[in-house]
Short mmCIF file of C-alpha atoms in Angstrom, two decimals:
data_model
loop_
_atom_site.label_atom_id
_atom_site.label_comp_id
_atom_site.label_asym_id
_atom_site.label_seq_id
_atom_site.Cartn_x
_atom_site.Cartn_y
_atom_site.Cartn_z
CA MET A 1 0.00 0.00 0.00
CA ILE A 2 2.83 2.43 0.85
CA PHE A 3 4.53 1.69 -2.49
CA LYS A 4 1.30 2.26 -4.42
CA LYS A 5 0.69 5.59 -2.71
CA GLN A 6 4.27 6.71 -3.36
CA LEU A 7 3.93 5.67 -7.02
CA SER A 8 0.66 7.59 -7.29
CA ILE A 9 2.29 10.72 -5.86
CA LEU A 10 5.29 10.40 -8.19
CA LEU A 11 3.04 10.01 -11.23
CA PHE A 12 1.00 12.99 -10.07
CA LEU A 13 4.09 15.18 -9.67
CA ALA A 14 5.45 14.04 -13.01
CA GLY A 15 2.16 14.81 -14.65
CA SER A 16 2.15 18.28 -13.14
CA ALA A 17 5.73 18.95 -14.24
CA LEU A 18 5.06 17.73 -17.80
CA ALA A 19 1.62 19.32 -18.15
CA ALA A 20 0.89 20.44 -21.66
CA ASN A 21 0.36 24.09 -22.39
CA ALA A 22 -3.30 23.41 -22.99
CA GLN A 23 -5.43 26.52 -22.55
CA THR A 24 -9.07 26.88 -21.75
CA THR A 25 -11.08 30.09 -21.54
CA ALA A 26 -13.09 32.00 -18.97
CA ASN A 27 -15.21 35.12 -19.21
CA LEU A 28 -15.18 37.73 -16.45
CA SER A 29 -17.15 40.93 -16.05
CA ILE A 30 -16.30 43.52 -13.39
CA SER A 31 -18.57 46.49 -12.70
CA ASN A 32 -18.13 49.70 -10.76
CA ASP A 33 -21.61 49.98 -9.31
CA SER A 34 -21.20 49.04 -5.65
CA LYS A 35 -20.91 51.07 -2.47
CA LEU A 36 -19.73 48.14 -0.36
CA ILE A 37 -16.32 48.13 1.31
CA VAL A 38 -14.03 45.14 1.73
CA SER A 39 -13.32 45.45 5.45
CA LYS A 40 -9.66 45.31 6.33
CA TYR A 41 -10.61 43.07 9.26
CA ILE A 42 -11.20 40.22 6.80
CA TYR A 43 -7.39 40.00 6.81
CA GLY A 44 -7.11 39.46 10.57
CA GLN A 45 -4.88 36.88 12.27
CA PHE A 46 -5.11 34.54 15.26
CA ALA A 47 -2.52 33.77 17.95
CA GLU A 48 -3.52 31.19 20.55
CA HIS A 49 -1.51 29.79 23.42
CA LEU A 50 -0.84 26.62 21.47
CA GLY A 51 2.40 24.86 20.57
CA HIS A 52 5.05 27.40 19.56
CA GLY A 53 2.64 30.11 18.45
CA ILE A 54 3.24 32.40 21.43
CA TYR A 55 6.13 30.82 23.36
CA GLY A 56 8.90 30.20 20.84
CA GLY A 57 7.02 32.23 18.24
CA PHE A 58 6.16 35.81 19.11
CA TRP A 59 7.68 35.51 22.61
CA VAL A 60 11.16 34.04 22.77
CA ASP A 61 13.81 33.28 25.35
CA LYS A 62 15.91 36.26 26.41
CA SER A 63 19.06 34.46 25.25
CA MET A 64 17.89 33.86 21.68
CA PRO A 65 20.21 35.76 19.28
CA VAL A 66 17.52 37.67 17.39
CA GLU A 67 16.43 41.31 17.58
CA LYS A 68 13.86 41.70 20.34
CA GLN A 69 11.85 44.25 22.27
CA ASP A 70 11.58 42.77 25.73
CA ARG A 71 11.02 39.19 24.52
CA ILE A 72 8.92 40.04 21.44
CA ARG A 73 10.69 38.82 18.31
CA LEU A 74 11.05 41.79 15.95
CA ASP A 75 11.83 40.04 12.65
CA ILE A 76 8.38 38.47 12.94
CA VAL A 77 6.87 41.84 13.78
CA LYS A 78 8.49 43.45 10.73
CA ALA A 79 7.20 40.71 8.43
CA LEU A 80 3.64 41.13 9.71
CA VAL A 81 3.77 44.92 9.54
CA LYS A 82 4.67 44.58 5.86
CA ILE A 83 1.40 42.78 5.09
CA LYS A 84 -0.61 45.20 7.24
CA ILE A 85 -2.38 42.73 9.48
CA PRO A 86 -5.36 44.70 10.85
CA SER A 87 -6.17 42.66 13.97
CA LEU A 88 -4.84 39.86 16.14
CA ARG A 89 -7.11 37.52 18.10
CA TRP A 90 -5.89 36.24 21.50
CA PRO A 91 -5.58 34.23 23.82
CA GLY A 92 -7.68 31.60 22.01
CA GLY A 93 -9.33 29.49 20.85
CA CYS A 94 -10.05 26.73 23.32
CA PHE A 95 -7.37 28.18 25.58
CA ALA A 96 -9.45 31.34 26.12
CA ASP A 97 -12.02 29.51 28.22
CA GLU A 98 -9.45 28.27 30.70
CA TYR A 99 -7.43 31.50 30.79
CA HIS A 100 -7.70 33.79 33.82
CA TRP A 101 -6.29 37.20 32.98
CA ARG A 102 -5.15 38.10 36.50
CA ASP A 103 -2.56 35.30 36.24
CA GLY A 104 -0.86 37.21 33.42
CA ILE A 105 -0.24 40.65 34.98
CA GLY A 106 2.27 42.04 37.45
CA PRO A 107 5.93 41.06 37.87
CA ALA A 108 6.63 38.06 35.63
CA GLU A 109 8.47 36.13 38.31
CA GLN A 110 5.42 36.33 40.59
CA ARG A 111 2.87 35.08 38.08
CA PRO A 112 1.36 31.65 38.79
CA LYS A 113 2.06 28.77 36.44
CA MET A 114 -0.68 26.79 34.73
CA VAL A 115 -1.05 23.66 32.63
CA ASN A 116 -2.43 24.08 29.13
CA THR A 117 -4.91 21.20 29.23
CA ASN A 118 -6.18 21.81 25.71
CA TRP A 119 -2.89 21.79 23.84
CA GLY A 120 -0.16 19.36 24.78
CA GLY A 121 -0.41 19.52 28.58
CA THR A 122 2.50 21.95 28.72
CA THR A 123 3.23 24.22 31.67
CA GLU A 124 2.87 27.94 30.95
CA ASP A 125 4.55 30.51 33.17
CA ASN A 126 2.15 33.30 32.13
CA SER A 127 5.09 35.55 31.23
CA PHE A 128 3.10 36.51 28.12
CA GLY A 129 -0.07 38.18 29.39
CA THR A 130 -2.29 41.19 28.79
CA HIS A 131 0.42 43.87 28.73
CA GLU A 132 2.73 41.80 26.55
CA PHE A 133 -0.04 41.06 24.07
CA LEU A 134 -1.12 44.69 23.85
CA GLU A 135 2.50 45.79 23.43
CA LEU A 136 2.77 43.28 20.57
CA CYS A 137 -0.33 44.76 18.93
CA SER A 138 1.15 48.24 19.29
CA LEU A 139 4.33 47.09 17.52
CA LEU A 140 2.23 45.44 14.81
CA HIS A 141 0.09 48.58 14.36
CA CYS A 142 -2.97 46.32 14.59
CA GLU A 143 -6.08 46.19 16.76
CA PRO A 144 -6.31 43.60 19.53
CA TYR A 145 -9.23 41.18 19.46
CA MET A 146 -9.51 39.66 22.92
CA ALA A 147 -11.55 36.56 23.76
CA ALA A 148 -13.15 36.54 27.22
CA ASN A 149 -13.46 33.42 29.36
CA VAL A 150 -17.11 32.35 29.49
CA GLY A 151 -16.52 28.59 29.84
CA SER A 152 -14.69 28.54 33.21
CA GLY A 153 -14.75 32.24 34.08
CA THR A 154 -17.30 34.60 35.57
CA VAL A 155 -19.13 37.74 34.53
CA GLU A 156 -17.16 39.66 37.15
CA GLU A 157 -13.84 38.40 35.79
CA MET A 158 -14.65 39.48 32.23
CA SER A 159 -16.07 42.82 33.37
CA LYS A 160 -12.96 43.61 35.41
CA TRP A 161 -10.68 42.65 32.51
CA ILE A 162 -12.43 45.15 30.28
CA GLU A 163 -12.18 47.75 33.03
CA TYR A 164 -8.49 46.94 33.53
CA VAL A 165 -7.57 47.62 29.91
CA ASN A 166 -10.08 50.37 29.02
CA SER A 167 -10.90 52.49 32.07
CA ASN A 168 -9.11 55.73 32.96
CA SER A 169 -10.85 56.05 36.31
CA THR A 170 -9.36 55.86 39.80
CA SER A 171 -10.91 52.45 40.46
CA THR A 172 -8.74 49.81 42.09
CA VAL A 173 -8.60 47.79 38.85
CA ALA A 174 -7.64 50.75 36.65
CA GLU A 175 -5.05 51.86 39.17
CA MET A 176 -3.58 48.36 39.07
CA ARG A 177 -2.98 48.73 35.32
CA LYS A 178 -1.25 52.06 35.91
CA GLN A 179 0.95 50.53 38.59
CA ASN A 180 1.81 47.72 36.16
CA GLY A 181 3.32 50.23 33.77
CA HIS A 182 0.58 51.54 31.46
CA PRO A 183 -0.93 54.82 32.69
CA ASP A 184 -3.27 55.30 29.73
CA PRO A 185 -6.12 52.93 28.87
CA TYR A 186 -5.51 50.60 25.94
CA LYS A 187 -9.01 51.16 24.47
CA VAL A 188 -9.57 47.62 23.21
CA THR A 189 -12.85 47.49 21.27
CA PHE A 190 -13.03 43.94 19.85
CA TRP A 191 -14.19 41.40 22.45
CA GLY A 192 -15.26 37.83 21.88
CA ILE A 193 -17.79 36.63 24.46
CA GLY A 194 -16.56 33.06 24.76
CA ASN A 195 -15.17 30.75 22.09
CA GLU A 196 -16.69 27.65 20.53
CA SER A 197 -19.30 27.55 23.27
CA TRP A 198 -20.86 24.57 21.46
CA GLY A 199 -17.65 22.57 22.13
CA CYS A 200 -14.47 23.20 24.10
CA GLY A 201 -15.90 26.47 25.44
CA GLY A 202 -18.54 24.70 27.53
CA ASN A 203 -20.52 22.23 25.39
CA MET A 204 -23.54 24.52 25.59
CA THR A 205 -26.78 24.46 23.65
CA PRO A 206 -27.47 27.56 21.54
CA GLU A 207 -30.41 28.41 23.80
CA PHE A 208 -28.24 28.31 26.92
CA TYR A 209 -25.38 30.19 25.28
CA SER A 210 -27.62 32.96 23.95
CA ASP A 211 -28.83 33.60 27.49
CA GLN A 212 -25.27 33.54 28.78
CA PHE A 213 -24.19 35.95 26.04
CA LYS A 214 -26.86 38.47 27.01
CA ARG A 215 -25.85 38.17 30.66
CA TYR A 216 -22.13 38.64 29.98
CA ALA A 217 -22.69 41.35 27.36
CA SER A 218 -24.78 43.34 29.82
CA PHE A 219 -21.72 43.73 32.03
CA ALA A 220 -19.26 44.35 29.20
CA LYS A 221 -19.17 48.12 29.67
CA ASN A 222 -18.13 50.87 27.31
CA TYR A 223 -15.48 53.30 28.56
CA PRO A 224 -14.57 56.66 26.97
CA GLY A 225 -13.02 56.17 23.55
CA ALA A 226 -13.63 52.41 23.57
CA PRO A 227 -17.13 51.44 22.41
CA LEU A 228 -17.13 47.65 22.45
CA LYS A 229 -17.61 45.45 19.40
CA LYS A 230 -18.99 42.33 21.07
CA ILE A 231 -18.73 39.13 19.07
CA ALA A 232 -20.93 36.16 19.93
CA SER A 233 -19.61 32.61 19.73
CA GLY A 234 -21.20 31.43 16.51
CA PRO A 235 -21.68 28.12 14.74
CA ASN A 236 -19.36 25.25 14.01
CA SER A 237 -19.31 24.77 10.23
CA ASP A 238 -22.83 23.93 9.00
CA ASP A 239 -24.69 24.10 12.31
CA TYR A 240 -27.38 26.39 10.90
CA ASN A 241 -29.63 25.86 13.92
CA TRP A 242 -27.00 27.54 16.12
CA THR A 243 -27.10 30.67 13.96
CA GLU A 244 -30.91 30.60 13.89
CA VAL A 245 -31.18 30.48 17.69
CA ILE A 246 -28.50 33.11 18.30
CA MET A 247 -30.03 35.56 15.81
CA LYS A 248 -33.53 34.92 17.14
CA ASN A 249 -32.66 35.24 20.83
CA ILE A 250 -30.05 38.02 20.86
CA PRO A 251 -31.11 41.53 19.72
CA ASP A 252 -28.80 42.97 17.07
CA TYR A 253 -27.90 45.94 19.28
CA PHE A 254 -26.34 43.50 21.78
CA MET A 255 -23.68 42.22 19.40
CA TRP A 256 -21.37 43.62 16.74
CA GLY A 257 -20.81 40.22 15.16
CA ILE A 258 -21.25 36.48 15.30
CA SER A 259 -18.34 34.13 14.63
CA LEU A 260 -18.09 31.18 12.24
CA HIS A 261 -15.44 28.46 12.45
CA TYR A 262 -14.65 26.17 9.54
CA TYR A 263 -11.47 24.29 8.71
CA THR A 264 -10.50 22.64 5.43
CA VAL A 265 -9.60 19.08 6.45
CA PRO A 266 -8.13 17.36 3.36
CA THR A 267 -9.64 13.91 4.01
CA GLY A 268 -12.74 15.10 5.84
CA ASN A 269 -11.70 12.70 8.62
CA TRP A 270 -10.58 14.33 11.88
CA GLY A 271 -8.86 11.09 12.95
CA HIS A 272 -6.63 11.08 9.88
CA LYS A 273 -6.67 14.50 8.30
CA GLY A 274 -4.04 13.91 5.60
CA SER A 275 -0.48 15.03 4.98
CA ALA A 276 0.52 18.66 4.50
CA THR A 277 3.21 17.74 1.96
CA SER A 278 2.44 14.36 0.41
CA PHE A 279 -0.82 13.96 -1.51
CA SER A 280 -2.13 12.82 -4.87
CA GLU A 281 -4.12 14.88 -7.37
CA SER A 282 -7.35 13.21 -6.30
CA GLU A 283 -6.54 14.11 -2.67
CA TYR A 284 -5.78 17.66 -3.75
CA PHE A 285 -9.09 17.84 -5.62
CA ALA A 286 -11.04 16.64 -2.56
CA THR A 287 -9.24 19.20 -0.42
CA MET A 288 -10.24 22.04 -2.73
CA GLN A 289 -13.84 20.81 -2.77
CA ARG A 290 -13.87 21.11 1.01
CA CYS A 291 -12.20 24.53 0.80
CA LEU A 292 -14.94 25.77 -1.56
CA LYS A 293 -17.57 24.69 0.96
CA MET A 294 -16.78 27.99 2.72
CA ASP A 295 -18.85 29.80 0.08
CA THR A 296 -21.88 27.63 0.82
CA LEU A 297 -21.46 28.11 4.56
CA VAL A 298 -21.17 31.89 4.34
CA THR A 299 -24.12 32.07 1.96
CA LYS A 300 -26.44 29.96 4.11
CA HIS A 301 -25.48 31.50 7.46
CA SER A 302 -25.85 34.96 5.92
CA ALA A 303 -29.33 34.07 4.68
CA ILE A 304 -30.38 33.09 8.22
CA MET A 305 -28.91 36.34 9.57
CA ASP A 306 -30.82 38.28 6.89
CA LYS A 307 -34.13 36.96 8.31
CA TYR A 308 -33.52 38.66 11.64
CA ASP A 309 -31.19 41.45 10.55
CA PRO A 310 -32.13 42.52 7.00
CA GLU A 311 -30.13 45.73 7.33
CA LYS A 312 -26.99 43.71 8.05
CA HIS A 313 -26.03 45.43 11.29
CA VAL A 314 -24.44 42.23 12.62
CA ALA A 315 -21.16 41.12 11.01
CA LEU A 316 -20.29 37.53 10.21
CA VAL A 317 -16.76 37.06 11.58
CA VAL A 318 -14.97 33.95 10.28
CA ASP A 319 -12.43 34.10 13.07
CA GLU A 320 -11.04 30.59 12.62
CA TRP A 321 -10.37 29.28 9.13
CA GLY A 322 -7.63 27.53 7.18
CA VAL A 323 -6.35 24.08 6.26
CA TRP A 324 -5.87 21.56 9.09
CA THR A 325 -3.65 18.55 8.30
CA ASP A 326 -1.87 15.90 10.32
CA VAL A 327 1.10 17.32 12.22
CA GLU A 328 4.59 17.03 10.84
CA PRO A 329 6.11 13.62 11.69
CA GLY A 330 8.04 13.63 14.95
CA THR A 331 6.36 16.73 16.38
CA ASN A 332 4.07 16.95 19.42
CA PRO A 333 0.54 16.14 18.18
CA GLY A 334 -0.84 18.71 20.62
CA PHE A 335 1.21 21.50 19.03
CA LEU A 336 -0.53 21.37 15.61
CA TYR A 337 2.67 22.16 13.69
CA GLN A 338 2.24 21.61 9.95
CA GLN A 339 4.10 22.60 6.81
CA ASN A 340 2.62 24.94 4.21
CA SER A 341 2.59 24.11 0.51
CA LEU A 342 1.51 25.78 -2.71
CA ARG A 343 -1.83 24.03 -2.19
CA ASP A 344 -2.30 26.01 1.02
CA ALA A 345 -1.63 29.26 -0.82
CA LEU A 346 -4.44 28.40 -3.25
CA ILE A 347 -6.67 27.64 -0.26
CA ALA A 348 -5.83 31.04 1.25
CA GLY A 349 -6.47 32.93 -1.97
CA THR A 350 -9.76 31.10 -2.55
CA ASN A 351 -11.04 31.80 0.98
CA LEU A 352 -10.08 35.46 0.79
CA ASN A 353 -11.88 35.76 -2.54
CA ILE A 354 -14.98 34.24 -0.93
CA PHE A 355 -14.84 36.68 1.99
CA ASN A 356 -14.28 39.67 -0.32
CA ASN A 357 -17.28 38.65 -2.42
CA HIS A 358 -19.45 38.41 0.71
CA CYS A 359 -18.21 41.67 2.23
CA ASP A 360 -21.80 42.84 2.74
CA ARG A 361 -21.95 40.43 5.69
CA VAL A 362 -18.39 39.14 6.26
CA ARG A 363 -16.65 42.04 7.97
CA GLY A 364 -14.03 40.18 9.93
CA ALA A 365 -11.96 36.98 9.86
CA ALA A 366 -8.87 35.44 11.42
CA LEU A 367 -6.59 32.89 9.79
CA ALA A 368 -5.65 30.04 12.13
CA GLN A 369 -2.86 30.67 13.03
CA THR A 370 -0.12 33.25 12.61
CA ILE A 371 3.06 31.37 13.63
CA ASN A 372 3.99 27.67 13.86
CA VAL A 373 0.39 26.47 14.24
CA LEU A 374 -1.92 25.11 11.50
CA GLN A 375 -1.93 27.24 8.31
CA SER A 376 0.81 29.59 9.45
CA LEU A 377 2.11 32.73 7.83
CA ILE A 378 5.50 32.18 9.47
CA LEU A 379 7.48 29.15 10.65
CA THR A 380 10.43 29.33 13.02
CA ASP A 381 13.22 27.02 14.16
CA LYS A 382 15.09 28.69 17.00
CA GLU A 383 16.59 31.83 15.44
CA LYS A 384 15.63 30.78 11.88
CA MET A 385 12.45 32.13 10.31
CA LEU A 386 10.70 31.58 7.00
CA LEU A 387 7.68 33.04 5.23
CA THR A 388 5.20 30.45 4.00
CA PRO A 389 3.33 30.54 0.67
CA THR A 390 0.26 31.63 2.65
CA TYR A 391 2.16 34.70 3.89
CA HIS A 392 2.76 35.74 0.29
CA ILE A 393 -0.97 35.52 -0.46
CA PHE A 394 -1.70 37.99 2.33
CA ASP A 395 1.05 40.20 0.96
CA MET A 396 -0.60 40.15 -2.48
CA TYR A 397 -4.12 40.64 -1.17
CA LYS A 398 -3.43 43.49 1.25
CA VAL A 399 -4.44 45.90 -1.55
CA HIS A 400 -8.09 44.94 -0.96
CA GLN A 401 -8.16 46.19 2.64
CA ASP A 402 -10.85 48.86 3.06
CA ALA A 403 -11.16 49.21 -0.73
CA LYS A 404 -14.46 49.53 -2.60
CA TYR A 405 -15.85 46.15 -3.58
CA LEU A 406 -16.32 45.61 -7.31
CA PRO A 407 -19.05 43.07 -8.21
CA ILE A 408 -18.01 40.29 -10.58
CA GLN A 409 -19.68 37.84 -12.93
CA LEU A 410 -17.54 34.85 -13.86
CA ILE A 411 -18.03 31.97 -16.27
CA SER A 412 -15.24 29.54 -15.46
CA PRO A 413 -14.17 26.32 -17.15
CA ASP A 414 -14.26 23.18 -15.04
CA TYR A 415 -11.34 21.43 -13.44
CA VAL A 416 -12.12 17.71 -13.76
CA VAL A 417 -10.55 14.83 -11.82
CA ASP A 418 -11.88 11.27 -11.71
CA GLY A 419 -15.12 12.40 -13.34
CA LYS A 420 -15.75 15.06 -10.69
CA LYS A 421 -15.60 18.74 -11.46
CA MET A 422 -15.34 22.17 -9.87
CA ALA A 423 -14.91 25.70 -11.17
CA ALA A 424 -11.23 26.11 -12.05
CA VAL A 425 -11.10 29.86 -11.42
CA ASN A 426 -12.25 32.10 -8.58
CA VAL A 427 -11.87 35.88 -8.44
CA SER A 428 -12.45 39.01 -6.37
CA ALA A 429 -11.89 42.67 -7.23
CA SER A 430 -11.79 46.07 -5.54
CA GLN A 431 -10.89 49.70 -6.18
CA ASP A 432 -8.73 51.62 -3.73
CA SER A 433 -9.08 55.26 -2.69
CA SER A 434 -6.71 56.42 -5.45
CA GLY A 435 -8.80 54.75 -8.15
CA ARG A 436 -6.53 51.77 -8.79
CA VAL A 437 -8.38 48.53 -9.51
CA HIS A 438 -7.06 45.26 -8.07
CA ILE A 439 -8.15 41.85 -9.31
CA SER A 440 -7.13 38.65 -7.52
CA LEU A 441 -7.42 35.41 -9.49
CA VAL A 442 -6.88 31.79 -8.44
CA ASN A 443 -6.49 28.92 -10.92
CA LEU A 444 -7.09 25.60 -9.14
CA ASP A 445 -6.42 23.52 -12.27
CA LEU A 446 -3.07 21.76 -11.92
CA HIS A 447 -2.50 21.35 -15.66
CA ASN A 448 -4.22 23.98 -17.77
CA ASN A 449 -3.47 27.63 -18.29
CA ILE A 450 -6.72 29.57 -18.58
CA THR A 451 -7.23 32.60 -20.79
CA ILE A 452 -9.63 35.04 -19.12
CA SER A 453 -11.36 37.72 -21.17
CA THR A 454 -12.48 40.51 -18.84
CA ALA A 455 -14.96 43.30 -19.52
CA LEU A 456 -14.63 46.27 -17.17
CA LYS A 457 -17.81 48.33 -16.87
CA ASN A 458 -17.47 52.03 -16.00
CA ILE A 459 -13.79 51.54 -15.18
CA GLN A 460 -11.16 53.67 -16.90
CA TRP A 461 -7.62 52.28 -17.05
CA LYS A 462 -4.50 52.43 -19.19
CA THR A 463 -1.88 50.09 -17.75
CA VAL A 464 -1.76 46.73 -15.98
CA ASN A 465 0.88 45.03 -13.88
CA GLY A 466 0.76 42.23 -11.37
CA GLN A 467 2.31 39.58 -9.15
CA ILE A 468 2.08 35.81 -9.26
CA LEU A 469 2.63 32.99 -6.79
CA THR A 470 3.18 29.52 -8.23
CA SER A 471 5.72 26.70 -8.29
CA ALA A 472 6.62 23.60 -10.28
CA ASN A 473 4.63 21.27 -8.00
CA ILE A 474 1.53 21.74 -5.90
CA THR A 475 3.35 19.99 -3.01
CA ASP A 476 6.28 22.42 -3.06
CA ILE A 477 7.11 24.12 0.25
CA ASN A 478 9.54 26.62 1.70
CA THR A 479 12.07 25.10 4.10
CA PHE A 480 14.75 26.53 6.34
CA ASP A 481 17.30 25.31 3.77
CA GLN A 482 15.28 26.77 0.87
CA PRO A 483 13.19 29.55 2.43
CA ASP A 484 12.44 31.28 -0.90
CA LYS A 485 11.54 28.34 -3.11
CA ILE A 486 8.00 29.74 -3.40
CA HIS A 487 7.96 33.52 -3.62
CA LEU A 488 6.20 36.37 -5.39
CA GLU A 489 7.29 37.25 -8.90
CA ASN A 490 6.24 39.88 -11.41
CA PHE A 491 3.43 38.73 -13.68
CA LYS A 492 3.53 39.58 -17.39
CA GLY A 493 0.55 37.55 -18.60
CA ALA A 494 -2.01 40.35 -18.73
CA LYS A 495 -2.61 42.91 -21.48
CA LYS A 496 -5.09 45.52 -22.67
CA ASP A 497 -7.17 44.49 -25.68
CA GLY A 498 -9.31 47.46 -26.67
CA ASP A 499 -11.38 48.19 -23.58
CA ASN A 500 -11.01 44.64 -22.32
CA LEU A 501 -8.40 42.93 -20.19
CA VAL A 502 -6.98 39.59 -21.32
CA VAL A 503 -5.15 37.42 -18.81
CA VAL A 504 -3.39 34.11 -19.36
CA LEU A 505 -3.60 32.59 -15.88
CA PRO A 506 -1.05 29.79 -15.38
CA ALA A 507 -2.03 26.46 -13.87
CA LYS A 508 -2.00 26.21 -10.05
CA SER A 509 -1.35 29.90 -9.50
CA VAL A 510 -2.58 32.98 -7.69
CA VAL A 511 -2.30 36.34 -9.42
CA THR A 512 -3.16 39.86 -8.30
CA LEU A 513 -3.36 42.55 -10.99
CA GLU A 514 -3.29 46.31 -10.63
CA LEU A 515 -5.03 48.47 -13.24
CA GLN A 516 -4.48 52.21 -13.33
#
C-alpha cells in the first residue's frame, strides 16, 4: 500500500511537471456599481496559546540571538507589519475559556504557572499576558481582538478585565494597570464573548449560550473612547440551527458580530486528516472541494442572519479558518505544527476571494494561526524564520483592505478529476481610494493555463501590472534550507485588448493585478 501511494504521488508530480500548455477560456465581467467596502478586518490573524505560536514564536527566550523588544521577536513583527495585518485575536481558541487574565499581569516572576490542558499539557509561566499582548499589537500597528473566558470564568472576571484595559478612572482595577506600567487605557474594542461555546468552550446548547451571552454582554461596559464590538460565539461549520437560535434570541444591538469556524480538512476525517506535503491529485481535488464549501457556509449562514437582521447590522466574523492537516512527523501532536505548501496558498487565496465577495456580511476573519500552528504565515526554528506561501498571499491581497468592492460575474471552465468537477477559477476585485483597480485570481487547475477575457464596466484604465505565486509542483514548500523556493514574482501575462483585459492565468497559481 505504501509503495502504491508513493507511485501515485510520483506520477501525479510528473504529470504536473510535464503538463501540456493546454489553454481553456473564462469570461469575467467587473462592474463599478457598488458602495460596499471590503473590510480590512477580513485580513485578521489569530494567535492562541498553542504549541510554539506564542512561546517560541512571538515571545522568545531572552538568550535567543535575534532582535527583540523585551522578549517580542522583531523580525516576525516586521514581516507582519509589511502585510498590514489589521487585527490579532488572543488568547484563544479553546485556551481562552481556561485563561484567567489576573494570572498574566504584574511582575513576571510572581505570576502563577498553569497547565495548558487543551494543547499538549505543557506548563505555561504566564510571562506573556495582557500587557505583553497589547504591546505586541502596538508594535504590529494592529487592533487587539480579545476573547473573554465564558466557559470557566465569571461575569465579574470578564467585566474587570475590560475595566483593567479600558478604564481611565481611579478604580482599584484601573489603578492596578497604571501601577503595572501603562498609565493610559488601551481602548480595546473587539471582544469575543466566549469561544466555541458549542464545544471546548462549555458544550452549551445555543439556547443556553444565547442567554449567557446576554448576561455577559450586559456587564461588558463601554469606557470613553472604547465602544465595544462584542462578538458572539457562533456556529461550528454547517450548524445552521446555532445561527438561527442566536439571531432569534439576541437583539442585534447587543452584538457587533457572530463568529463562524470552519477548517479545510483534506480527508474530511478528523482522525486522519491527511499530509501537509504528500498527496495525490485526487486528494488535492477533494481538499479544494472542502475549501470551496466555505462559500456555501457563508451564503447559508448569511441568509439566516438576513431573516432577523435585514439591514446587516451584525457582522459575520470567520475568526477561525484555514487548512488543518496531520502534524509534521516527529512533532508533538498537541502543538498542531504543519508545513505549508503551494496548495495552502491556493486555499488562502480562494477563501479570501470568498470573503471579499461576501463583504456585505463578512466584515471580519482570522486565519488560524499566525506562527507555527496550522496554516501559518511564518514558521520558526530557533533563530531561523521563513515566510510560507500563505504569507505571500496575504502580501498580495493586502491591496483589498478597506477598498471599494467591485461586483463580478464569472463563467469559469471546469477542473475535472476522476469524473468530478469544480470551477477552475475564482476571483475578487476592488478599487482603492486612489482609483486603482485590483483583481485577484486563483487557478485551481493543476494542468491547464486559462485565458480570461475581462470586460470592465465604468472603469477607466490604461496600464496593468501584477504579481504571481506559483511553483513547479503543488506539493512544493519553503524550508529553512530553501526559504524562498516559493515567492512572489512579477506577472507579465495580462494585457489591454481594446477596452477589455486579457489574462493568461497559469495552472495552479494565484495572481493579483493592478489596473491604473
